[in-house]
Amino acid sequence: GLHGSNDLHQGMNPPTRCANMFAKLKSALLKNAARPADESGNLKRQGDEHLKRDELHDAEECYRRAIAMNPDYVDACVGLGFVLSEKKQYSAAAQQLRHALSIDPGIADAHYLLGTTAKNQGDEVQSIEHFVRALDIKPDFELAYRDLIAALGQSGQIQRAKEVIDTAISHFPESAEFQFYLGNVLSVEEDYASAVTCYQRALSTK
């Protein structure tokens, strides 16, 4: 039954790995941002520099000033949404991210961050929807796979989690973690022989 789904979920959130993946997301946000030549662009870049140094208060101030000058500055809105999420101000973060998506619905990072804010506010349905949308836009979004699998496992959607893991493995065949997650699913399904095979694969790819 679904009684094992909590164990499945627990095994899908190694804290240090999550911290590393958030660092990767922050790096991607900074690298992919558009660079307007006006003063709002300068403020956005200053915010990016503060964010690189984990100076969240200063980054927030710069992003807010950039948005005050250019309310439809999508990258600044996403950057501010990220900072507010890091500060656990989830409602305010979601507001910025929704505004960014109202301007450009195709921002995978914004959908992913909305998924994390929904998850942290206890809304599993919304979190899953946004993680799925992020992957629709960016099919190789590794962090979105991780959080979607965890959310599905936590909500007891074991078969759907298994399907997402299979897709993730097709994109990241060398990932030990996705093999580990598949082993967790197979264990919940009591297919222990196949689970052991997955765990062995995970160990061999580390």
mmCIF file of C-alpha atoms in Angstrom:
data_model
loop_
_atom_site.group_PDB
_atom_site.id
_atom_site.type_symbol
_atom_site.label_atom_id
_atom_site.label_comp_id
_atom_site.label_asym_id
_atom_site.label_seq_id
_atom_site.Cartn_x
_atom_site.Cartn_y
_atom_site.Cartn_z
ATOM 1 C CA GLY A 1 0.000 0.000 0.000
ATOM 2 C CA LEU A 2 0.973 3.627 0.373
ATOM 3 C CA HIS A 3 2.170 3.254 3.942
ATOM 4 C CA GLY A 4 5.742 3.211 2.658
ATOM 5 C CA SER A 5 5.495 6.507 0.825
ATOM 6 C CA ASN A 6 6.846 8.522 3.735
ATOM 7 C CA ASP A 7 10.007 6.409 3.820
ATOM 8 C CA LEU A 8 10.243 6.888 0.074
ATOM 9 C CA HIS A 9 10.036 10.648 0.520
ATOM 10 C CA GLN A 10 12.583 10.689 3.346
ATOM 11 C CA GLY A 11 15.103 8.939 1.154
ATOM 12 C CA MET A 12 14.726 11.504 -1.590
ATOM 13 C CA ASN A 13 15.948 14.610 0.201
ATOM 14 C CA PRO A 14 19.616 14.287 1.177
ATOM 15 C CA PRO A 15 20.130 17.731 2.795
ATOM 16 C CA THR A 16 23.652 18.325 1.535
ATOM 17 C CA ARG A 17 22.665 17.353 -2.001
ATOM 18 C CA CYS A 18 19.710 19.740 -1.859
ATOM 19 C CA ALA A 19 22.006 22.552 -0.719
ATOM 20 C CA ASN A 20 24.378 21.802 -3.588
ATOM 21 C CA MET A 21 21.537 21.778 -6.100
ATOM 22 C CA PHE A 22 20.207 25.103 -4.829
ATOM 23 C CA ALA A 23 23.701 26.509 -5.349
ATOM 24 C CA LYS A 24 23.546 25.241 -8.930
ATOM 25 C CA LEU A 25 20.151 26.867 -9.424
ATOM 26 C CA LYS A 26 21.444 30.169 -8.097
ATOM 27 C CA SER A 27 24.387 29.936 -10.475
ATOM 28 C CA ALA A 28 22.069 29.234 -13.413
ATOM 29 C CA LEU A 29 19.828 32.168 -12.540
ATOM 30 C CA LEU A 30 22.820 34.489 -12.530
ATOM 31 C CA LYS A 31 24.278 33.093 -15.768
ATOM 32 C CA ASN A 32 21.067 33.072 -17.805
ATOM 33 C CA ALA A 33 19.809 36.528 -16.897
ATOM 34 C CA ALA A 34 19.322 39.103 -19.632
ATOM 35 C CA ARG A 35 21.457 42.217 -19.299
ATOM 36 C CA PRO A 36 19.721 45.509 -20.067
ATOM 37 C CA ALA A 37 22.052 48.464 -20.534
ATOM 38 C CA ASP A 38 20.032 50.906 -18.429
ATOM 39 C CA GLU A 39 20.301 51.691 -14.727
ATOM 40 C CA SER A 40 17.831 48.947 -13.779
ATOM 41 C CA GLY A 41 20.206 46.487 -15.432
ATOM 42 C CA ASN A 42 23.094 47.840 -13.374
ATOM 43 C CA LEU A 43 21.054 47.397 -10.204
ATOM 44 C CA LYS A 44 20.145 43.857 -11.230
ATOM 45 C CA ARG A 45 23.823 43.031 -11.756
ATOM 46 C CA GLN A 46 24.657 44.499 -8.358
ATOM 47 C CA GLY A 47 21.972 42.263 -6.879
ATOM 48 C CA ASP A 48 23.521 39.280 -8.651
ATOM 49 C CA GLU A 49 26.916 40.075 -7.140
ATOM 50 C CA HIS A 50 25.413 40.280 -3.662
ATOM 51 C CA LEU A 51 23.588 36.994 -4.264
ATOM 52 C CA LYS A 52 26.828 35.278 -5.265
ATOM 53 C CA ARG A 53 28.188 36.245 -1.838
ATOM 54 C CA ASP A 54 24.960 35.175 -0.073
ATOM 55 C CA GLU A 55 24.300 38.785 0.936
ATOM 56 C CA LEU A 56 20.551 38.351 0.753
ATOM 57 C CA HIS A 57 19.529 41.680 2.289
ATOM 58 C CA ASP A 58 21.647 43.691 -0.148
ATOM 59 C CA ALA A 59 20.594 41.528 -3.094
ATOM 60 C CA GLU A 60 16.934 42.079 -2.190
ATOM 61 C CA GLU A 61 17.421 45.842 -2.023
ATOM 62 C CA CYS A 62 19.074 45.956 -5.453
ATOM 63 C CA TYR A 63 16.421 43.785 -7.081
ATOM 64 C CA ARG A 64 13.643 45.889 -5.549
ATOM 65 C CA ARG A 65 15.241 49.100 -6.830
ATOM 66 C CA ALA A 66 15.597 47.567 -10.304
ATOM 67 C CA ILE A 67 11.928 46.546 -10.290
ATOM 68 C CA ALA A 68 10.875 49.998 -9.078
ATOM 69 C CA MET A 69 12.541 51.442 -12.188
ATOM 70 C CA ASN A 70 11.266 48.716 -14.508
ATOM 71 C CA PRO A 71 8.265 46.809 -13.054
ATOM 72 C CA ASP A 72 8.312 44.264 -15.899
ATOM 73 C CA TYR A 73 11.994 43.373 -15.476
ATOM 74 C CA VAL A 74 11.487 39.615 -15.456
ATOM 75 C CA ASP A 75 14.989 38.565 -14.376
ATOM 76 C CA ALA A 76 14.918 40.961 -11.426
ATOM 77 C CA CYS A 77 11.516 39.577 -10.383
ATOM 78 C CA VAL A 78 12.835 36.010 -10.520
ATOM 79 C CA GLY A 79 15.973 37.013 -8.636
ATOM 80 C CA LEU A 80 13.891 38.708 -5.957
ATOM 81 C CA GLY A 81 11.601 35.685 -5.789
ATOM 82 C CA PHE A 82 14.635 33.465 -5.216
ATOM 83 C CA VAL A 83 15.966 35.723 -2.437
ATOM 84 C CA LEU A 84 12.597 35.931 -0.692
ATOM 85 C CA SER A 85 12.232 32.155 -0.901
ATOM 86 C CA GLU A 86 15.668 31.738 0.660
ATOM 87 C CA LYS A 87 14.504 34.096 3.437
ATOM 88 C CA LYS A 88 11.394 31.895 3.888
ATOM 89 C CA GLN A 89 9.070 34.721 2.834
ATOM 90 C CA TYR A 90 7.136 32.350 0.632
ATOM 91 C CA SER A 91 3.998 34.387 -0.071
ATOM 92 C CA ALA A 92 6.032 37.416 -1.119
ATOM 93 C CA ALA A 93 8.303 35.201 -3.223
ATOM 94 C CA ALA A 94 5.314 33.641 -4.982
ATOM 95 C CA GLN A 95 3.924 37.091 -5.792
ATOM 96 C CA GLN A 96 7.139 38.095 -7.570
ATOM 97 C CA LEU A 97 7.384 34.800 -9.426
ATOM 98 C CA ARG A 98 3.769 34.938 -10.603
ATOM 99 C CA HIS A 99 4.357 38.450 -11.887
ATOM 100 C CA ALA A 100 7.383 37.249 -13.843
ATOM 101 C CA LEU A 101 5.322 34.430 -15.354
ATOM 102 C CA SER A 102 2.514 36.822 -16.269
ATOM 103 C CA ILE A 103 5.061 38.556 -18.501
ATOM 104 C CA ASP A 104 6.846 35.435 -19.756
ATOM 105 C CA PRO A 105 5.077 32.110 -19.021
ATOM 106 C CA GLY A 106 8.043 30.126 -20.297
ATOM 107 C CA ILE A 107 10.471 30.676 -17.403
ATOM 108 C CA ALA A 108 11.326 27.223 -16.070
ATOM 109 C CA ASP A 109 13.179 28.618 -13.054
ATOM 110 C CA ALA A 110 10.143 30.653 -11.993
ATOM 111 C CA HIS A 111 7.882 27.606 -12.183
ATOM 112 C CA TYR A 112 10.410 25.573 -10.214
ATOM 113 C CA LEU A 113 10.681 28.221 -7.497
ATOM 114 C CA LEU A 114 6.894 28.493 -7.308
ATOM 115 C CA GLY A 115 6.874 24.741 -6.812
ATOM 116 C CA THR A 116 9.265 25.034 -3.885
ATOM 117 C CA THR A 117 7.285 27.884 -2.295
ATOM 118 C CA ALA A 118 4.071 25.873 -2.634
ATOM 119 C CA LYS A 119 5.793 22.844 -1.110
ATOM 120 C CA ASN A 120 7.029 24.896 1.824
ATOM 121 C CA GLN A 121 3.507 26.232 2.336
ATOM 122 C CA GLY A 122 2.122 22.682 2.405
ATOM 123 C CA ASP A 123 0.382 22.792 -0.991
ATOM 124 C CA GLU A 124 1.476 19.539 -2.602
ATOM 125 C CA VAL A 125 -0.895 19.836 -5.562
ATOM 126 C CA GLN A 126 0.429 23.237 -6.615
ATOM 127 C CA SER A 127 4.021 22.208 -6.039
ATOM 128 C CA ILE A 128 3.638 19.171 -8.301
ATOM 129 C CA GLU A 129 1.929 21.255 -11.004
ATOM 130 C CA HIS A 130 4.760 23.783 -11.070
ATOM 131 C CA PHE A 131 7.521 21.157 -11.054
ATOM 132 C CA VAL A 132 5.789 19.436 -14.000
ATOM 133 C CA ARG A 133 5.507 22.755 -15.846
ATOM 134 C CA ALA A 134 9.193 23.496 -15.237
ATOM 135 C CA LEU A 135 10.080 20.146 -16.800
ATOM 136 C CA ASP A 136 7.716 20.719 -19.731
ATOM 137 C CA ILE A 137 9.700 23.856 -20.500
ATOM 138 C CA LYS A 138 13.135 22.477 -19.642
ATOM 139 C CA PRO A 139 13.205 18.654 -19.898
ATOM 140 C CA ASP A 140 16.755 18.390 -18.500
ATOM 141 C CA PHE A 141 16.025 20.381 -15.318
ATOM 142 C CA GLU A 142 17.680 18.015 -12.840
ATOM 143 C CA LEU A 143 16.598 19.772 -9.642
ATOM 144 C CA ALA A 144 12.966 19.853 -10.788
ATOM 145 C CA TYR A 145 13.061 16.070 -11.265
ATOM 146 C CA ARG A 146 14.390 15.612 -7.737
ATOM 147 C CA ASP A 147 11.718 17.727 -6.114
ATOM 148 C CA LEU A 148 8.915 16.354 -8.286
ATOM 149 C CA ILE A 149 9.886 12.781 -7.385
ATOM 150 C CA ALA A 150 9.995 13.700 -3.696
ATOM 151 C CA ALA A 151 6.606 15.438 -3.868
ATOM 152 C CA LEU A 152 5.009 12.503 -5.644
ATOM 153 C CA GLY A 153 6.488 10.083 -3.141
ATOM 154 C CA GLN A 154 5.248 12.155 -0.226
ATOM 155 C CA SER A 155 1.752 12.311 -1.688
ATOM 156 C CA GLY A 156 1.693 8.537 -2.224
ATOM 157 C CA GLN A 157 1.741 8.674 -6.044
ATOM 158 C CA ILE A 158 4.242 5.849 -6.288
ATOM 159 C CA GLN A 159 3.576 4.747 -9.865
ATOM 160 C CA ARG A 160 3.748 8.283 -11.160
ATOM 161 C CA ALA A 161 6.972 8.841 -9.215
ATOM 162 C CA LYS A 162 8.396 5.734 -10.864
ATOM 163 C CA GLU A 163 7.537 7.072 -14.319
ATOM 164 C CA VAL A 164 9.228 10.402 -13.551
ATOM 165 C CA ILE A 165 12.320 8.592 -12.241
ATOM 166 C CA ASP A 166 12.526 6.577 -15.469
ATOM 167 C CA THR A 167 12.422 9.816 -17.464
ATOM 168 C CA ALA A 168 15.035 11.396 -15.211
ATOM 169 C CA ILE A 169 17.338 8.395 -15.676
ATOM 170 C CA SER A 170 16.965 8.724 -19.454
ATOM 171 C CA HIS A 171 18.305 12.286 -19.159
ATOM 172 C CA PHE A 172 20.866 11.538 -16.440
ATOM 173 C CA PRO A 173 21.977 7.900 -16.848
ATOM 174 C CA GLU A 174 25.050 8.452 -14.665
ATOM 175 C CA SER A 175 23.073 9.817 -11.714
ATOM 176 C CA ALA A 176 23.494 7.666 -8.613
ATOM 177 C CA GLU A 177 20.646 9.468 -6.887
ATOM 178 C CA PHE A 178 18.010 8.624 -9.492
ATOM 179 C CA GLN A 179 19.033 4.968 -9.308
ATOM 180 C CA PHE A 180 18.717 5.233 -5.526
ATOM 181 C CA TYR A 181 15.251 6.780 -5.852
ATOM 182 C CA LEU A 182 14.171 3.975 -8.187
ATOM 183 C CA GLY A 183 15.421 1.490 -5.624
ATOM 184 C CA ASN A 184 13.240 3.207 -3.010
ATOM 185 C CA VAL A 185 10.167 2.935 -5.237
ATOM 186 C CA LEU A 186 10.825 -0.724 -5.973
ATOM 187 C CA SER A 187 11.258 -1.371 -2.250
ATOM 188 C CA VAL A 188 7.873 0.210 -1.556
ATOM 189 C CA GLU A 189 6.451 -2.086 -4.244
ATOM 190 C CA GLU A 190 8.228 -4.996 -2.486
ATOM 191 C CA ASP A 191 10.259 -5.806 -5.604
ATOM 192 C CA TYR A 192 13.362 -6.263 -3.505
ATOM 193 C CA ALA A 193 15.525 -8.022 -6.081
ATOM 194 C CA SER A 194 15.134 -5.162 -8.560
ATOM 195 C CA ALA A 195 15.638 -2.648 -5.758
ATOM 196 C CA VAL A 196 18.967 -4.242 -4.853
ATOM 197 C CA THR A 197 20.042 -4.006 -8.497
ATOM 198 C CA CYS A 198 19.257 -0.283 -8.494
ATOM 199 C CA TYR A 199 21.147 0.278 -5.259
ATOM 200 C CA GLN A 200 24.140 -1.568 -6.718
ATOM 201 C CA ARG A 201 23.995 0.664 -9.797
ATOM 202 C CA ALA A 202 23.861 3.724 -7.560
ATOM 203 C CA LEU A 203 26.949 2.582 -5.681
ATOM 204 C CA SER A 204 28.817 1.817 -8.906
ATOM 205 C CA THR A 205 28.206 5.296 -10.334
ATOM 206 C CA LYS A 206 29.485 7.223 -7.288
#
